[in-house]
């Protein structure tokens, strides 16, 4: 199963527009939304949740007051998570487990925290996996790995399409690891070019064959030319240039991939997919 990840150096470039469109154009769809802190790909397809799994992202200390002998060894917590009253402040507890280790009365136990949920969904002609992390929850990179595992368990698919997170952080690294191809979506702005160069350095580090799509290329054709020159010099192929199109907003409001509309942006993305799909064979 070939793994294809759609990423961007920054948010708001149109990554999900490309991801949902590519998903719509696949014959058999196996999709993973790995933007676990703000998943939205499931909004673009009719889906039926067939499995929900709790994600245990951390632990918090819990003190049994009946067992506690007031030795106060746990008060040495470097994070200040144990109060003078020998109670746990969960906002400060890092889940390291040292208080449990030093407690001579076995009064401290580590309790699992559910920090999110992982969903498996049935969609037309395939499956979609995604996750929702609780606000402020840690461990996003590990959740991405679990979402991908969910999708890789689906048999009979030639490809796995991954909608990654923007940026170059651990969540993006978890989305990239083990992928065969990366499609980087950028926009013709100064920050767009800077972020594009950073994310392409990351894909180069992981030795992933990478391609570029310039979205809304006609809002600043001078900057588009700079991006094209950069890609040529750096050896990255540009799959296509998607024009600015107000129909995209209409498609998003209707929770429908743009390729279902006869419009400039949708037609260009169809052409890009046909070209890119030929490279996968």
Short mmCIF file of C-alpha atoms in Angstrom, two decimals:
data_model
loop_
_atom_site.label_atom_id
_atom_site.label_comp_id
_atom_site.label_asym_id
_atom_site.label_seq_id
_atom_site.Cartn_x
_atom_site.Cartn_y
_atom_site.Cartn_z
CA UNK A 1 0.00 0.00 0.00
CA UNK A 2 1.55 3.31 -1.10
CA UNK A 3 1.21 6.13 1.39
CA UNK A 4 0.65 9.68 0.14
CA UNK A 5 0.63 12.63 2.53
CA UNK A 6 -0.77 16.09 1.78
CA UNK A 7 0.95 18.75 3.88
CA UNK A 8 1.62 22.48 3.96
CA UNK A 9 4.16 24.70 5.62
CA UNK A 10 1.43 26.85 7.19
CA UNK A 11 -2.29 26.79 7.83
CA UNK A 12 -4.83 28.22 5.42
CA UNK A 13 -3.12 27.29 2.16
CA UNK A 14 -5.96 25.03 0.99
CA UNK A 15 -4.47 21.71 2.06
CA UNK A 16 -7.83 20.18 3.02
CA UNK A 17 -9.34 21.41 -0.25
CA UNK A 18 -6.70 19.39 -2.10
CA UNK A 19 -6.97 16.41 0.27
CA UNK A 20 -10.76 16.16 0.02
CA UNK A 21 -10.59 16.54 -3.78
CA UNK A 22 -7.95 13.82 -4.17
CA UNK A 23 -10.03 11.61 -1.87
CA UNK A 24 -13.12 12.19 -3.98
CA UNK A 25 -11.26 11.25 -7.17
CA UNK A 26 -9.88 7.95 -5.84
CA UNK A 27 -11.65 4.80 -7.04
CA UNK A 28 -11.30 3.08 -3.66
CA UNK A 29 -10.81 5.44 -0.75
CA UNK A 30 -8.62 4.77 2.26
CA UNK A 31 -8.10 8.09 4.03
CA UNK A 32 -6.48 9.22 7.27
CA UNK A 33 -6.99 12.71 8.64
CA UNK A 34 -3.84 13.21 10.70
CA UNK A 35 -4.52 16.82 11.60
CA UNK A 36 -5.61 15.48 14.99
CA UNK A 37 -5.70 18.85 16.73
CA UNK A 38 -8.19 20.28 14.22
CA UNK A 39 -9.64 17.46 12.07
CA UNK A 40 -12.09 18.54 9.39
CA UNK A 41 -11.82 16.08 6.51
CA UNK A 42 -14.75 14.05 7.88
CA UNK A 43 -16.96 17.09 7.36
CA UNK A 44 -16.50 16.79 3.59
CA UNK A 45 -17.95 13.28 3.26
CA UNK A 46 -21.01 11.42 4.41
CA UNK A 47 -19.64 9.00 6.97
CA UNK A 48 -20.77 6.41 9.46
CA UNK A 49 -18.66 5.87 12.58
CA UNK A 50 -18.10 2.12 12.92
CA UNK A 51 -15.58 2.14 15.77
CA UNK A 52 -14.52 4.58 18.49
CA UNK A 53 -11.43 4.04 20.61
CA UNK A 54 -10.30 6.03 23.62
CA UNK A 55 -6.80 7.42 23.47
CA UNK A 56 -4.84 7.37 26.73
CA UNK A 57 -2.37 10.16 26.32
CA UNK A 58 -1.13 10.71 29.85
CA UNK A 59 -1.37 9.69 33.49
CA UNK A 60 -2.02 11.62 36.68
CA UNK A 61 -1.05 10.66 40.22
CA UNK A 62 -3.81 9.72 42.67
CA UNK A 63 -3.26 9.44 46.45
CA UNK A 64 -5.22 7.04 48.66
CA UNK A 65 -5.64 9.05 51.84
CA UNK A 66 -6.42 5.92 53.90
CA UNK A 67 -3.06 4.35 52.97
CA UNK A 68 -1.05 7.59 53.22
CA UNK A 69 1.26 7.71 56.28
CA UNK A 70 2.14 11.42 55.87
CA UNK A 71 5.82 10.73 55.24
CA UNK A 72 5.80 13.72 52.86
CA UNK A 73 8.30 12.18 50.45
CA UNK A 74 5.92 12.98 47.61
CA UNK A 75 6.19 16.69 48.50
CA UNK A 76 9.61 16.65 46.84
CA UNK A 77 7.85 16.62 43.46
CA UNK A 78 9.90 18.98 41.26
CA UNK A 79 6.74 20.11 39.47
CA UNK A 80 4.97 21.10 42.68
CA UNK A 81 2.07 18.79 41.86
CA UNK A 82 1.61 17.62 45.48
CA UNK A 83 0.11 20.20 47.84
CA UNK A 84 1.08 20.51 51.55
CA UNK A 85 -2.26 18.80 52.30
CA UNK A 86 -0.91 15.75 50.39
CA UNK A 87 -3.32 16.22 47.50
CA UNK A 88 -2.57 16.13 43.78
CA UNK A 89 -2.89 19.24 41.65
CA UNK A 90 -3.72 17.61 38.27
CA UNK A 91 -2.83 20.79 36.36
CA UNK A 92 0.78 20.50 37.53
CA UNK A 93 1.18 16.72 37.47
CA UNK A 94 3.42 15.60 34.57
CA UNK A 95 2.63 11.90 35.07
CA UNK A 96 6.28 10.96 35.66
CA UNK A 97 5.38 8.44 38.38
CA UNK A 98 8.21 9.32 40.74
CA UNK A 99 5.83 9.92 43.66
CA UNK A 100 4.43 6.42 43.16
CA UNK A 101 7.98 5.04 43.14
CA UNK A 102 9.09 6.73 46.39
CA UNK A 103 5.89 6.17 48.38
CA UNK A 104 6.66 3.57 51.11
CA UNK A 105 2.97 2.91 51.77
CA UNK A 106 1.90 2.24 48.16
CA UNK A 107 -0.61 5.06 48.59
CA UNK A 108 0.08 6.60 45.19
CA UNK A 109 -1.15 5.15 41.91
CA UNK A 110 -0.99 6.51 38.39
CA UNK A 111 -4.40 6.92 36.74
CA UNK A 112 -4.87 6.90 32.96
CA UNK A 113 -6.27 10.05 31.35
CA UNK A 114 -8.44 9.84 28.27
CA UNK A 115 -7.09 12.72 26.17
CA UNK A 116 -8.92 12.03 22.93
CA UNK A 117 -10.78 9.58 20.74
CA UNK A 118 -9.88 7.79 17.52
CA UNK A 119 -12.64 7.13 15.00
CA UNK A 120 -12.98 4.65 12.16
CA UNK A 121 -15.66 5.56 9.63
CA UNK A 122 -17.28 3.94 6.63
CA UNK A 123 -17.54 6.26 3.66
CA UNK A 124 -18.57 5.66 0.07
CA UNK A 125 -16.11 3.26 -1.55
CA UNK A 126 -13.86 3.07 1.48
CA UNK A 127 -12.86 4.12 4.95
CA UNK A 128 -11.79 7.23 6.84
CA UNK A 129 -9.84 7.35 10.10
CA UNK A 130 -9.42 10.45 12.22
CA UNK A 131 -9.00 11.55 15.82
CA UNK A 132 -10.06 14.35 18.09
CA UNK A 133 -7.76 15.41 20.89
CA UNK A 134 -9.10 17.18 23.94
CA UNK A 135 -8.23 20.87 24.12
CA UNK A 136 -4.67 21.27 25.39
CA UNK A 137 -4.00 17.54 25.36
CA UNK A 138 -0.47 16.29 24.69
CA UNK A 139 0.75 13.39 22.60
CA UNK A 140 -0.53 14.51 19.20
CA UNK A 141 2.30 12.73 17.38
CA UNK A 142 1.41 9.43 19.03
CA UNK A 143 -2.25 9.88 18.10
CA UNK A 144 -1.24 10.39 14.45
CA UNK A 145 0.58 7.06 14.57
CA UNK A 146 -2.55 5.36 15.90
CA UNK A 147 -4.74 6.92 13.21
CA UNK A 148 -2.38 5.68 10.52
CA UNK A 149 -2.34 2.20 12.04
CA UNK A 150 -6.13 2.18 11.82
CA UNK A 151 -6.00 2.97 8.12
CA UNK A 152 -3.19 0.52 7.35
CA UNK A 153 -5.31 -2.29 8.78
CA UNK A 154 -7.82 -1.77 5.96
CA UNK A 155 -7.11 -4.39 3.33
CA UNK A 156 -7.58 -4.31 -0.44
CA UNK A 157 -6.47 -0.71 -1.05
CA UNK A 158 -3.66 0.36 -3.35
CA UNK A 159 -3.11 3.69 -1.62
CA UNK A 160 -3.49 5.43 1.71
CA UNK A 161 -4.12 9.17 1.44
CA UNK A 162 -3.08 11.13 4.53
CA UNK A 163 -4.23 14.66 5.27
CA UNK A 164 -1.41 15.98 7.44
CA UNK A 165 -1.06 18.96 9.73
CA UNK A 166 0.45 22.30 8.71
CA UNK A 167 3.94 23.20 9.84
CA UNK A 168 7.03 21.10 10.56
CA UNK A 169 6.40 19.93 14.14
CA UNK A 170 6.17 16.45 15.63
CA UNK A 171 2.63 15.92 14.31
CA UNK A 172 3.86 16.52 10.76
CA UNK A 173 6.86 14.26 11.30
CA UNK A 174 4.53 11.50 12.51
CA UNK A 175 2.41 12.01 9.38
CA UNK A 176 5.45 11.88 7.08
CA UNK A 177 7.31 8.91 8.52
CA UNK A 178 7.11 5.92 6.20
CA UNK A 179 5.30 7.74 3.40
CA UNK A 180 6.17 7.19 -0.25
CA UNK A 181 5.04 10.56 -1.60
CA UNK A 182 4.42 14.04 -0.22
CA UNK A 183 2.32 16.70 -1.90
CA UNK A 184 3.05 20.13 -0.44
CA UNK A 185 0.39 22.82 -0.88
CA UNK A 186 1.61 26.41 -0.84
CA UNK A 187 0.31 29.89 -1.64
CA UNK A 188 2.01 32.86 -3.36
CA UNK A 189 2.92 34.93 -0.33
CA UNK A 190 6.23 35.71 1.35
CA UNK A 191 5.37 33.51 4.32
CA UNK A 192 4.09 30.84 1.93
CA UNK A 193 7.47 30.58 0.20
CA UNK A 194 9.41 30.58 3.47
CA UNK A 195 7.22 27.86 4.96
CA UNK A 196 7.34 25.85 1.74
CA UNK A 197 11.14 25.78 1.84
CA UNK A 198 11.10 24.61 5.47
CA UNK A 199 8.66 21.77 4.89
CA UNK A 200 10.50 20.62 1.76
CA UNK A 201 13.71 20.46 3.80
CA UNK A 202 11.82 18.14 6.11
CA UNK A 203 10.62 15.85 3.31
CA UNK A 204 14.15 15.78 1.91
CA UNK A 205 15.47 14.71 5.31
CA UNK A 206 13.08 11.74 5.26
CA UNK A 207 13.95 11.06 1.60
CA UNK A 208 10.33 11.31 0.45
CA UNK A 209 9.51 12.03 -3.18
CA UNK A 210 7.85 15.44 -3.00
CA UNK A 211 5.68 17.52 -5.30
CA UNK A 212 4.28 21.04 -5.02
CA UNK A 213 0.87 22.56 -5.74
CA UNK A 214 0.52 26.35 -5.80
CA UNK A 215 -2.97 27.25 -4.64
CA UNK A 216 -4.56 30.62 -5.53
CA UNK A 217 -1.56 31.24 -7.77
CA UNK A 218 -3.13 34.23 -9.52
CA UNK A 219 -3.49 36.43 -6.43
CA UNK A 220 0.22 37.25 -6.69
CA UNK A 221 1.80 36.01 -9.90
CA UNK A 222 5.13 37.65 -9.10
CA UNK A 223 5.42 35.54 -5.93
CA UNK A 224 4.19 32.52 -7.88
CA UNK A 225 7.15 32.99 -10.25
CA UNK A 226 9.49 33.07 -7.24
CA UNK A 227 8.04 29.79 -5.97
CA UNK A 228 8.43 28.22 -9.42
CA UNK A 229 12.06 29.38 -9.62
CA UNK A 230 12.76 28.02 -6.13
CA UNK A 231 11.27 24.62 -6.99
CA UNK A 232 13.25 24.41 -10.23
CA UNK A 233 16.51 25.24 -8.48
CA UNK A 234 15.77 22.81 -5.66
CA UNK A 235 14.63 19.97 -7.92
CA UNK A 236 10.96 19.78 -6.92
CA UNK A 237 8.27 19.24 -9.53
CA UNK A 238 5.23 21.50 -9.51
CA UNK A 239 2.12 19.42 -10.16
CA UNK A 240 -0.03 22.42 -10.99
CA UNK A 241 -1.31 25.88 -10.19
CA UNK A 242 -4.85 26.20 -8.85
CA UNK A 243 -6.54 29.56 -9.53
CA UNK A 244 -8.41 31.60 -6.95
CA UNK A 245 -12.06 30.58 -7.24
CA UNK A 246 -15.01 31.77 -5.15
CA UNK A 247 -16.68 28.41 -5.79
CA UNK A 248 -14.29 26.93 -3.22
CA UNK A 249 -16.07 28.81 -0.43
CA UNK A 250 -19.42 27.54 -1.72
CA UNK A 251 -18.11 23.97 -1.75
CA UNK A 252 -16.83 24.26 1.82
CA UNK A 253 -20.13 25.68 3.03
CA UNK A 254 -21.93 22.76 1.36
CA UNK A 255 -19.40 20.29 2.82
CA UNK A 256 -18.60 19.03 -0.66
CA UNK A 257 -15.19 18.59 -2.38
CA UNK A 258 -14.57 21.29 -4.99
CA UNK A 259 -14.01 18.70 -7.76
CA UNK A 260 -17.75 18.05 -7.76
CA UNK A 261 -18.23 21.51 -9.27
CA UNK A 262 -17.55 22.54 -12.86
CA UNK A 263 -15.28 25.47 -12.04
CA UNK A 264 -11.68 26.58 -12.71
CA UNK A 265 -10.28 25.36 -9.38
CA UNK A 266 -12.09 22.03 -9.48
CA UNK A 267 -11.11 21.33 -13.07
CA UNK A 268 -7.44 22.12 -12.41
CA UNK A 269 -7.36 19.83 -9.38
CA UNK A 270 -8.87 17.04 -11.51
CA UNK A 271 -6.07 17.52 -14.04
CA UNK A 272 -3.47 17.55 -11.26
CA UNK A 273 -4.84 14.30 -9.81
CA UNK A 274 -4.77 12.54 -13.19
CA UNK A 275 -1.16 13.59 -13.67
CA UNK A 276 -0.17 12.63 -10.13
CA UNK A 277 -2.00 9.29 -10.27
CA UNK A 278 0.04 8.32 -13.32
CA UNK A 279 3.17 8.80 -11.20
CA UNK A 280 1.86 6.34 -8.62
CA UNK A 281 1.62 3.44 -11.06
#
